[in-house]
XYZ file of C-alpha atoms in Angstrom:
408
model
C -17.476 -3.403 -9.837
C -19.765 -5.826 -11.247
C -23.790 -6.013 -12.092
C -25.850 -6.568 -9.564
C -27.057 -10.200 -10.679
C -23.532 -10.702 -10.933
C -22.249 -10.289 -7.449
C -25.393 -11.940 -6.250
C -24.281 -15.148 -8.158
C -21.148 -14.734 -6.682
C -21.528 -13.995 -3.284
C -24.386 -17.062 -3.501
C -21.084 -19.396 -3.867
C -20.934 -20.866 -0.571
C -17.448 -21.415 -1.166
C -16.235 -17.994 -2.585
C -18.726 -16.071 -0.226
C -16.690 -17.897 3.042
C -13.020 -16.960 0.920
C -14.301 -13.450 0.230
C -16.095 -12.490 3.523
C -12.751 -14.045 5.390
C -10.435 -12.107 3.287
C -12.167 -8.504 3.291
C -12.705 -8.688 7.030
C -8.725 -9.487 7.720
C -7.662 -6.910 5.167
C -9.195 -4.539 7.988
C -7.974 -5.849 10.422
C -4.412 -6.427 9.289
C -4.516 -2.442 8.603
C -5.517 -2.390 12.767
C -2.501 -4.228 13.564
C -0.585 -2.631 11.412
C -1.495 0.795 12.423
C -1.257 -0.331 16.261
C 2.222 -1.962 16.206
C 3.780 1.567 14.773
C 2.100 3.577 17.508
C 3.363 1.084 19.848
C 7.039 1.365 18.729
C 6.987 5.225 18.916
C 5.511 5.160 22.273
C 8.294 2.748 23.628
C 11.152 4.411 21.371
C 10.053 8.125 20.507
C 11.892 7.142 17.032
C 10.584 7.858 13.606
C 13.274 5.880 12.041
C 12.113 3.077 14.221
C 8.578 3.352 13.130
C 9.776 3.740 9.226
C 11.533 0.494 10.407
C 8.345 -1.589 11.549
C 5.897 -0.350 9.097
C 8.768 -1.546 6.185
C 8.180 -4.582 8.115
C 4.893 -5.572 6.776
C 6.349 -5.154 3.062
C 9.863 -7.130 3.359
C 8.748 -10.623 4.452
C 6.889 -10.888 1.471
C 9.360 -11.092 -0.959
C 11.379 -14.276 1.268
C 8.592 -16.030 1.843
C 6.915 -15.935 -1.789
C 9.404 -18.081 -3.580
C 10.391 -20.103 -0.290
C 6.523 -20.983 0.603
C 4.451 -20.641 -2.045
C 4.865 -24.771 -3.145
C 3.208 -25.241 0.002
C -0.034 -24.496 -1.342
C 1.063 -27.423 -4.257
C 2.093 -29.840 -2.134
C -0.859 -30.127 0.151
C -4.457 -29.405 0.144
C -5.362 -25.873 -0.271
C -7.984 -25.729 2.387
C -6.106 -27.165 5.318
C -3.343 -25.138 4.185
C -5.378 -21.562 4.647
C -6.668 -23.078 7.658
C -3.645 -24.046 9.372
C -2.481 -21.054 8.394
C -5.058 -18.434 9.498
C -4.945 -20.247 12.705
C -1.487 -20.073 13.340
C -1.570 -16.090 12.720
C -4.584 -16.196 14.726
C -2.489 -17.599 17.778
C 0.911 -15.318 16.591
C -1.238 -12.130 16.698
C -3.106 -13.060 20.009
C 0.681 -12.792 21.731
C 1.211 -9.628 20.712
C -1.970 -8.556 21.835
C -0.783 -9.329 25.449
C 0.131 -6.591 27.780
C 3.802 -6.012 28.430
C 5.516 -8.278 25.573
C 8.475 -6.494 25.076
C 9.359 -5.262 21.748
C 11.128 -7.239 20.113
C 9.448 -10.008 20.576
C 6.410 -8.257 18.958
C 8.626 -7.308 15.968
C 9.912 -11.192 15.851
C 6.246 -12.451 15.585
C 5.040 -9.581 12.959
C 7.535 -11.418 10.409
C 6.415 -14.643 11.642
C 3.133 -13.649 10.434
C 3.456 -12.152 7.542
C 5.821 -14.932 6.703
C 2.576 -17.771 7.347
C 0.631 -15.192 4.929
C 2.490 -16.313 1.754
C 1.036 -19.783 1.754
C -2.133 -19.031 2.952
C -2.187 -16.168 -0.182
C -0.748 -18.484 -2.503
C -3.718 -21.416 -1.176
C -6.363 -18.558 -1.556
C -5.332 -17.315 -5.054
C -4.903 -21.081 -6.299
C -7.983 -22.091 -5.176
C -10.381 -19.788 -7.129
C -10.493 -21.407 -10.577
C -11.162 -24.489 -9.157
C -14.164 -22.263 -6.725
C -15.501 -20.156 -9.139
C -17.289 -21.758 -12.835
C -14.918 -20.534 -15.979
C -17.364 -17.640 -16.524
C -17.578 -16.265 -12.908
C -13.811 -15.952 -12.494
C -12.634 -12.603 -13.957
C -15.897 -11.484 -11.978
C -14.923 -13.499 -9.055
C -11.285 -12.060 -9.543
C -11.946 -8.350 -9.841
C -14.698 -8.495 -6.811
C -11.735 -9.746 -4.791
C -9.430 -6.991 -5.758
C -11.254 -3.669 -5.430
C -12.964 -5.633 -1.680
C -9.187 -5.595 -1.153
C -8.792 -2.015 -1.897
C -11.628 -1.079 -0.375
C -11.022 -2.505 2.860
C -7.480 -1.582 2.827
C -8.676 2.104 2.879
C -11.424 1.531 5.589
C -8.984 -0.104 7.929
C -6.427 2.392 7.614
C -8.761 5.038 8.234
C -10.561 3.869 11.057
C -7.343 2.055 12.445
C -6.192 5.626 13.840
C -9.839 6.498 15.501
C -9.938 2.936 17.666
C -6.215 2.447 17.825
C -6.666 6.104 19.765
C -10.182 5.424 21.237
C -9.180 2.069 22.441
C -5.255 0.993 22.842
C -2.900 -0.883 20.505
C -3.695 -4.475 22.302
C -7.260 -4.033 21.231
C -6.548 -3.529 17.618
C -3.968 -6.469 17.976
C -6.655 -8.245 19.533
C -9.117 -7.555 16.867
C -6.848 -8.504 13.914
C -6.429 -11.668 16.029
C -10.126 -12.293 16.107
C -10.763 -11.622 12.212
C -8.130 -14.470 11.470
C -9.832 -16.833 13.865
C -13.491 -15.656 11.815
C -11.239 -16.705 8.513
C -10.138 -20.290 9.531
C -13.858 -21.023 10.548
C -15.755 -19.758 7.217
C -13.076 -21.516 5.201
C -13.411 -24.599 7.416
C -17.001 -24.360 7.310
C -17.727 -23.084 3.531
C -14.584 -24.717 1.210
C -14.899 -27.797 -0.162
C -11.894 -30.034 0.844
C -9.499 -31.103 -2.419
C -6.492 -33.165 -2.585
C -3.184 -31.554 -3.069
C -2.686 -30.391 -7.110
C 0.381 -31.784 -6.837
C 1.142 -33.484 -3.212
C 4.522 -35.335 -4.583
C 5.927 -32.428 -6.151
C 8.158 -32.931 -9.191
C 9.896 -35.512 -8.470
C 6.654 -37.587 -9.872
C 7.149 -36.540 -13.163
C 8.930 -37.773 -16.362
C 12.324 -36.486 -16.916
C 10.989 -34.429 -20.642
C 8.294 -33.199 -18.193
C 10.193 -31.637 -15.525
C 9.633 -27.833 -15.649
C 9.780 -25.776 -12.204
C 7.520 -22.975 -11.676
C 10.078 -20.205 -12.487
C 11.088 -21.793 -15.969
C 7.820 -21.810 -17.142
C 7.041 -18.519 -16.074
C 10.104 -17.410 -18.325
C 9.355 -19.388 -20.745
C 5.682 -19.495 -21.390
C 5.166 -16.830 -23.882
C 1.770 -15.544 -22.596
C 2.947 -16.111 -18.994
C 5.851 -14.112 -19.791
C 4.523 -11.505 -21.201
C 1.712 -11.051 -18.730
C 4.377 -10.593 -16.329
C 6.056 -8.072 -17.556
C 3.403 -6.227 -17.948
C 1.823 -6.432 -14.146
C 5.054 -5.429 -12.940
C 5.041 -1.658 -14.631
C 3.146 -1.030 -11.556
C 7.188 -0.636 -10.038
C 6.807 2.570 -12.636
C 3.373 3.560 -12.032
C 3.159 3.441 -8.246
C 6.413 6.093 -8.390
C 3.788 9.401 -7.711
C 3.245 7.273 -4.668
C 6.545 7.360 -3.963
C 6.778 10.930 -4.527
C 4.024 12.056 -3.267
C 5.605 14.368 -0.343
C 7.656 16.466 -2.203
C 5.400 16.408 -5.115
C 2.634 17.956 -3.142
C 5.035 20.303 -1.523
C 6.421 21.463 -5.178
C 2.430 22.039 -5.830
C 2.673 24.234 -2.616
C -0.193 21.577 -1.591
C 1.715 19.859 1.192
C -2.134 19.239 2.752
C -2.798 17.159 -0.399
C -0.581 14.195 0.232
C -3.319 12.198 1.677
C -5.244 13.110 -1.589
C -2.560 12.159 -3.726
C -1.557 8.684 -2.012
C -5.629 7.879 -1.937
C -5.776 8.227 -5.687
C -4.353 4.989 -7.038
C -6.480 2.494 -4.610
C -9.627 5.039 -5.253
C -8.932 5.300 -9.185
C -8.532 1.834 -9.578
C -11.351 0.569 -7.875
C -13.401 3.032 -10.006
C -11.572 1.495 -13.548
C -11.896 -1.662 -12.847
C -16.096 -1.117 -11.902
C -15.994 0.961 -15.242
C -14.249 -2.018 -17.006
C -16.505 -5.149 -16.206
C -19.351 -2.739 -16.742
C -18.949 -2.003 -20.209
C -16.835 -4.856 -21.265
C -18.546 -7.987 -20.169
C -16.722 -10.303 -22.572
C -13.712 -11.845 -20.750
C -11.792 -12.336 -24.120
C -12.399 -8.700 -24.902
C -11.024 -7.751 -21.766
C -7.952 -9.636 -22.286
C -7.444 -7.730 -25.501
C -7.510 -4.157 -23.871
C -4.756 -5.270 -21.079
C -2.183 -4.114 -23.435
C -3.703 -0.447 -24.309
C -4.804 -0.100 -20.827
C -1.030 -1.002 -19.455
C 0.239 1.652 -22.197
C -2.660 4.499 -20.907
C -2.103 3.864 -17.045
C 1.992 5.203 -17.620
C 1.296 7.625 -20.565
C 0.043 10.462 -18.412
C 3.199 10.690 -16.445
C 4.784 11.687 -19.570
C 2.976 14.554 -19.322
C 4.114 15.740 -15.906
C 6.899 17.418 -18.029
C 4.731 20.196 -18.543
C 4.612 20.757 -14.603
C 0.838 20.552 -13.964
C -0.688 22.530 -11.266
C -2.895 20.412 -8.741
C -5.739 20.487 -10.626
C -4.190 18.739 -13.364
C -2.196 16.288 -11.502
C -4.693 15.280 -9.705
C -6.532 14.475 -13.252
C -3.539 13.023 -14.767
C -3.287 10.494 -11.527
C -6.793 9.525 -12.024
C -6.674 8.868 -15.337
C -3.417 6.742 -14.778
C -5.113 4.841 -11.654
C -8.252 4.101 -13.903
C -6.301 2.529 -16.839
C -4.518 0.348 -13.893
C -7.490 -1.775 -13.954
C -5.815 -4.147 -16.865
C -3.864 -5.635 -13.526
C -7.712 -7.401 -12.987
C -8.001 -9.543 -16.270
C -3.969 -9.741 -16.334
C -4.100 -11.546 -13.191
C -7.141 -13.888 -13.767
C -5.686 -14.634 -17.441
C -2.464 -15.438 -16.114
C -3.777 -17.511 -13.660
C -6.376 -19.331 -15.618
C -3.560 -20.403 -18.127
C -1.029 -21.313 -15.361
C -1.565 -25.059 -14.847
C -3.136 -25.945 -11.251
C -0.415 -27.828 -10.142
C 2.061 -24.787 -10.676
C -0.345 -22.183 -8.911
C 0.906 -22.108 -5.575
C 4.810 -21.657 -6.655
C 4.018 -19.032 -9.288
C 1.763 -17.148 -7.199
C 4.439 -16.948 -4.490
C 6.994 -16.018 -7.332
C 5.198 -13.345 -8.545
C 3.989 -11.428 -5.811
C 7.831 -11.041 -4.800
C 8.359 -9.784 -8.487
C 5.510 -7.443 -8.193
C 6.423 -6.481 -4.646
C 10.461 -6.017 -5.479
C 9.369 -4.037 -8.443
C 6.823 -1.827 -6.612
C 9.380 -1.002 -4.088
C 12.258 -0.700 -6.163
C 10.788 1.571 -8.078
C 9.738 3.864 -5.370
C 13.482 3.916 -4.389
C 14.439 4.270 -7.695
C 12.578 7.186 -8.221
C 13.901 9.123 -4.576
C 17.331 8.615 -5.475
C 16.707 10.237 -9.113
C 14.343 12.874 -8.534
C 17.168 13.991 -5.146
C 20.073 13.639 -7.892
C 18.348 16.088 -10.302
C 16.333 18.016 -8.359
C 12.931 17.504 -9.645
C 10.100 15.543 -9.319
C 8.116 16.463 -12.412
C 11.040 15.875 -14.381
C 11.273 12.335 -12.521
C 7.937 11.827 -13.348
C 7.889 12.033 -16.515
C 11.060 9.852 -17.189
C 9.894 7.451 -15.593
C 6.274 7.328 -17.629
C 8.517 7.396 -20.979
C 10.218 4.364 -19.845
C 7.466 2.848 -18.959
C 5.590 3.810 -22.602
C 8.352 1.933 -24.191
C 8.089 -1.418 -21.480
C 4.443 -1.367 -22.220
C 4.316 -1.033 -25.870
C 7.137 -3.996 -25.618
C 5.071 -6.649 -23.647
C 1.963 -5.264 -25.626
C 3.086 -6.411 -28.674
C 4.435 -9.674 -26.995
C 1.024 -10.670 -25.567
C -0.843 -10.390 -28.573
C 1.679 -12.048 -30.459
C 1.710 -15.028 -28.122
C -2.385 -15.300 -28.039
C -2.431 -15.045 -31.441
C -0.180 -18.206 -31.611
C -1.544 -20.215 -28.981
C -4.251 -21.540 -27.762
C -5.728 -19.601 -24.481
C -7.431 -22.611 -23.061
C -3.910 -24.591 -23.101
C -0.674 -24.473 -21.952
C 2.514 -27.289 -22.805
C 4.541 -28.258 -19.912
């Protein structure tokens, strides 16, 4: 991702290391559980459509509790507030670990967990400028995301061998256990802060009342930035299509290939990125070309590529996804702190709604015309035309303002 000396002055930040370690161990874990509870519903139902049912699960939360929690990690201090809340899924996952709880109740306490996760997120995400010195955070940033990825893939893939080797109520267990390890190193390793903003807005003068969603809309850069991390609704669509995409490419053994590209590819662009860009401003100028090249080759799924070439063409895309990195430690670093919490719970339901939209989007087209190339490729022209749009809006706006500031 990053030069060596580089991640060793990271991971020597007590405080980061504790955030980082905690995080990348209960990415795995949360893959065990999720993994686990599935198996467990089709052994007690036999239904796929239940199973479709629980995984969706672990997405839908998300986009409640983002809005509805995320001034939680305002209003009080962001270390008790990952605390309390890593203990608290700790205790929620520990239930379902027991033998014999029936179902539902399982079901009940996944959402109550991945409910708790929004503030704890929000708390984590808020907390890093204030962790990390102003020219360790896009480092800081990006070595979270791809340990993210990375994990994400690890878990799921050895989630199957000790879900199987094991049972379900061990994995449970497990994922238990790696949120208890989280509460600890962030106990032990973050440095306690008061609340950005523990009386909320009521505290402020009437000409400086803004909530978090108005400025979002109304912050050029902010704006702009937006719009452009939420093309991933368009470019996660091969994801989407990825079944009947590899069986059109008479490669149905390739969907595994094809879903592993994005996480895989983007890992990969965003190491090749901070390699040969080390200049954090520079970085912020290629978000809009990158944004543009991670859509343009679906365009080009018009010309029906064989596997070969789709499998290039999703690379490619996947690699130029790595602008999401500096878009979301630029959009961050100009947010103000006391607006972090609520605008990171905002946008991750944005992000999510437009991810999954998309997806759904894209069934119901490519099933009303009766191709997925074609589908494809719509889709990457509309998203050429998005991206050139909030391209030419972010430059405008940091040519006009000041990155370091922000009026509210």
């Amino acid at each position: 991702m990053t030069s060596g000396g580089t991640i060793r002055a990271l991971v020597g930040n007590r405080e980061f290391r504790g955030m980082w370690i905690g995080s990348t161990v209960s990415t795995v874990g949360d893959q065990f559980a999720a993994v686990a509870l599935s198996l467990l519903v089709f052994e007690r139902t036999g239904s796929p459509a239940w199973t479709a049912l629980t995984w969706s699960l672990t997405l839908l939360p998300a986009l409640v509790s983002g809005p509805l929690l995320g001034w939680v990690a305002d209003r009080y201090p962001r270390r008790t507030v990952m605390v309390c809340c890593a203990w608290a899924q700790a205790a929620l996952v520990g239930l379902m670990a027991l033998p014999g709880v029936p179902l539902w109740i399982m079901i009940v306490l996944l959402v109550a967990v991945l409910m708790i996760a929004s503030p704890f997120l929000a708390a984590q995400e808020a907390s890093l400028p204030s962790v990390l010195p102003d020219k360790r955070y896009d480092d800081g940033v990006a070595l979270f995301g791809t340990s993210v990825d990375v994990a994400q893939m690890a878990g799921l893939a050895g989630a199957g061998f000790l879900v199987t080797a094991a049972s379900p109520q061990v994995a449970l267990a497990v994922d238990a256990v790696t949120f208890v390890l989280v509460a600890i190193l962030i106990q032990a390793s973050v440095t306690f802060r008061p609340a950005a903003d523990p009386l909320g807005s009521e505290h402020r003068e009437t000409e400086d009342r803004k909530g978090a969603f108005a400025l979002l809309v109304t912050e050029p850069r902010l704006r702009s930035l937006m719009g452009m991390r939420m093309l991933a609704g368009i470019a996660m669509v091969p994801e989407g299509l990825a079944v009947p995409l590899a069986a059109d490419l008479d490669a149905v053994w390739a969907v595994g290939l094809i879903l592993a590209i994005e996480p895989a590819a983007n890992v990969l662009g965003v190491a090749v990125l901070f390699r040969l860009v080390r200049d954090p401003a520079k970085r912020e100028r290629l978000i809009g070309p990158l944004a543009i090249l991670s859509l343009a080759p679906l365009v080009l799924f018009a010309l029906n590529p064989n596997l070969t070439w789709t499998i290039a063409l999703l690379v490619i895309a996947g690699m130029a996804g790595a602008y999401h990195t500096p878009a979301r430690s630029a959009w961050m670093r100009i947010l103000p702190d006391a607006y972090r919490g609520r605008a990171y719970g905002i946008a991750r339901t944005a992000l999510r709604s437009s991810q999954g939209g998309g997806m759904a989007l894209a069934g119901v087209v490519a099933h009303a015309i009766g191709s997925v190339t074609a589908t494809l490729a719509g889709a990457g022209a509309i998203g050429l035309l998005l991206a050139g749009q909030a391209t030419v809006a972010w430059n405008r706006a940091r040519a006009r303002t000041d990155p370091n500031t922000v009026t509210t």
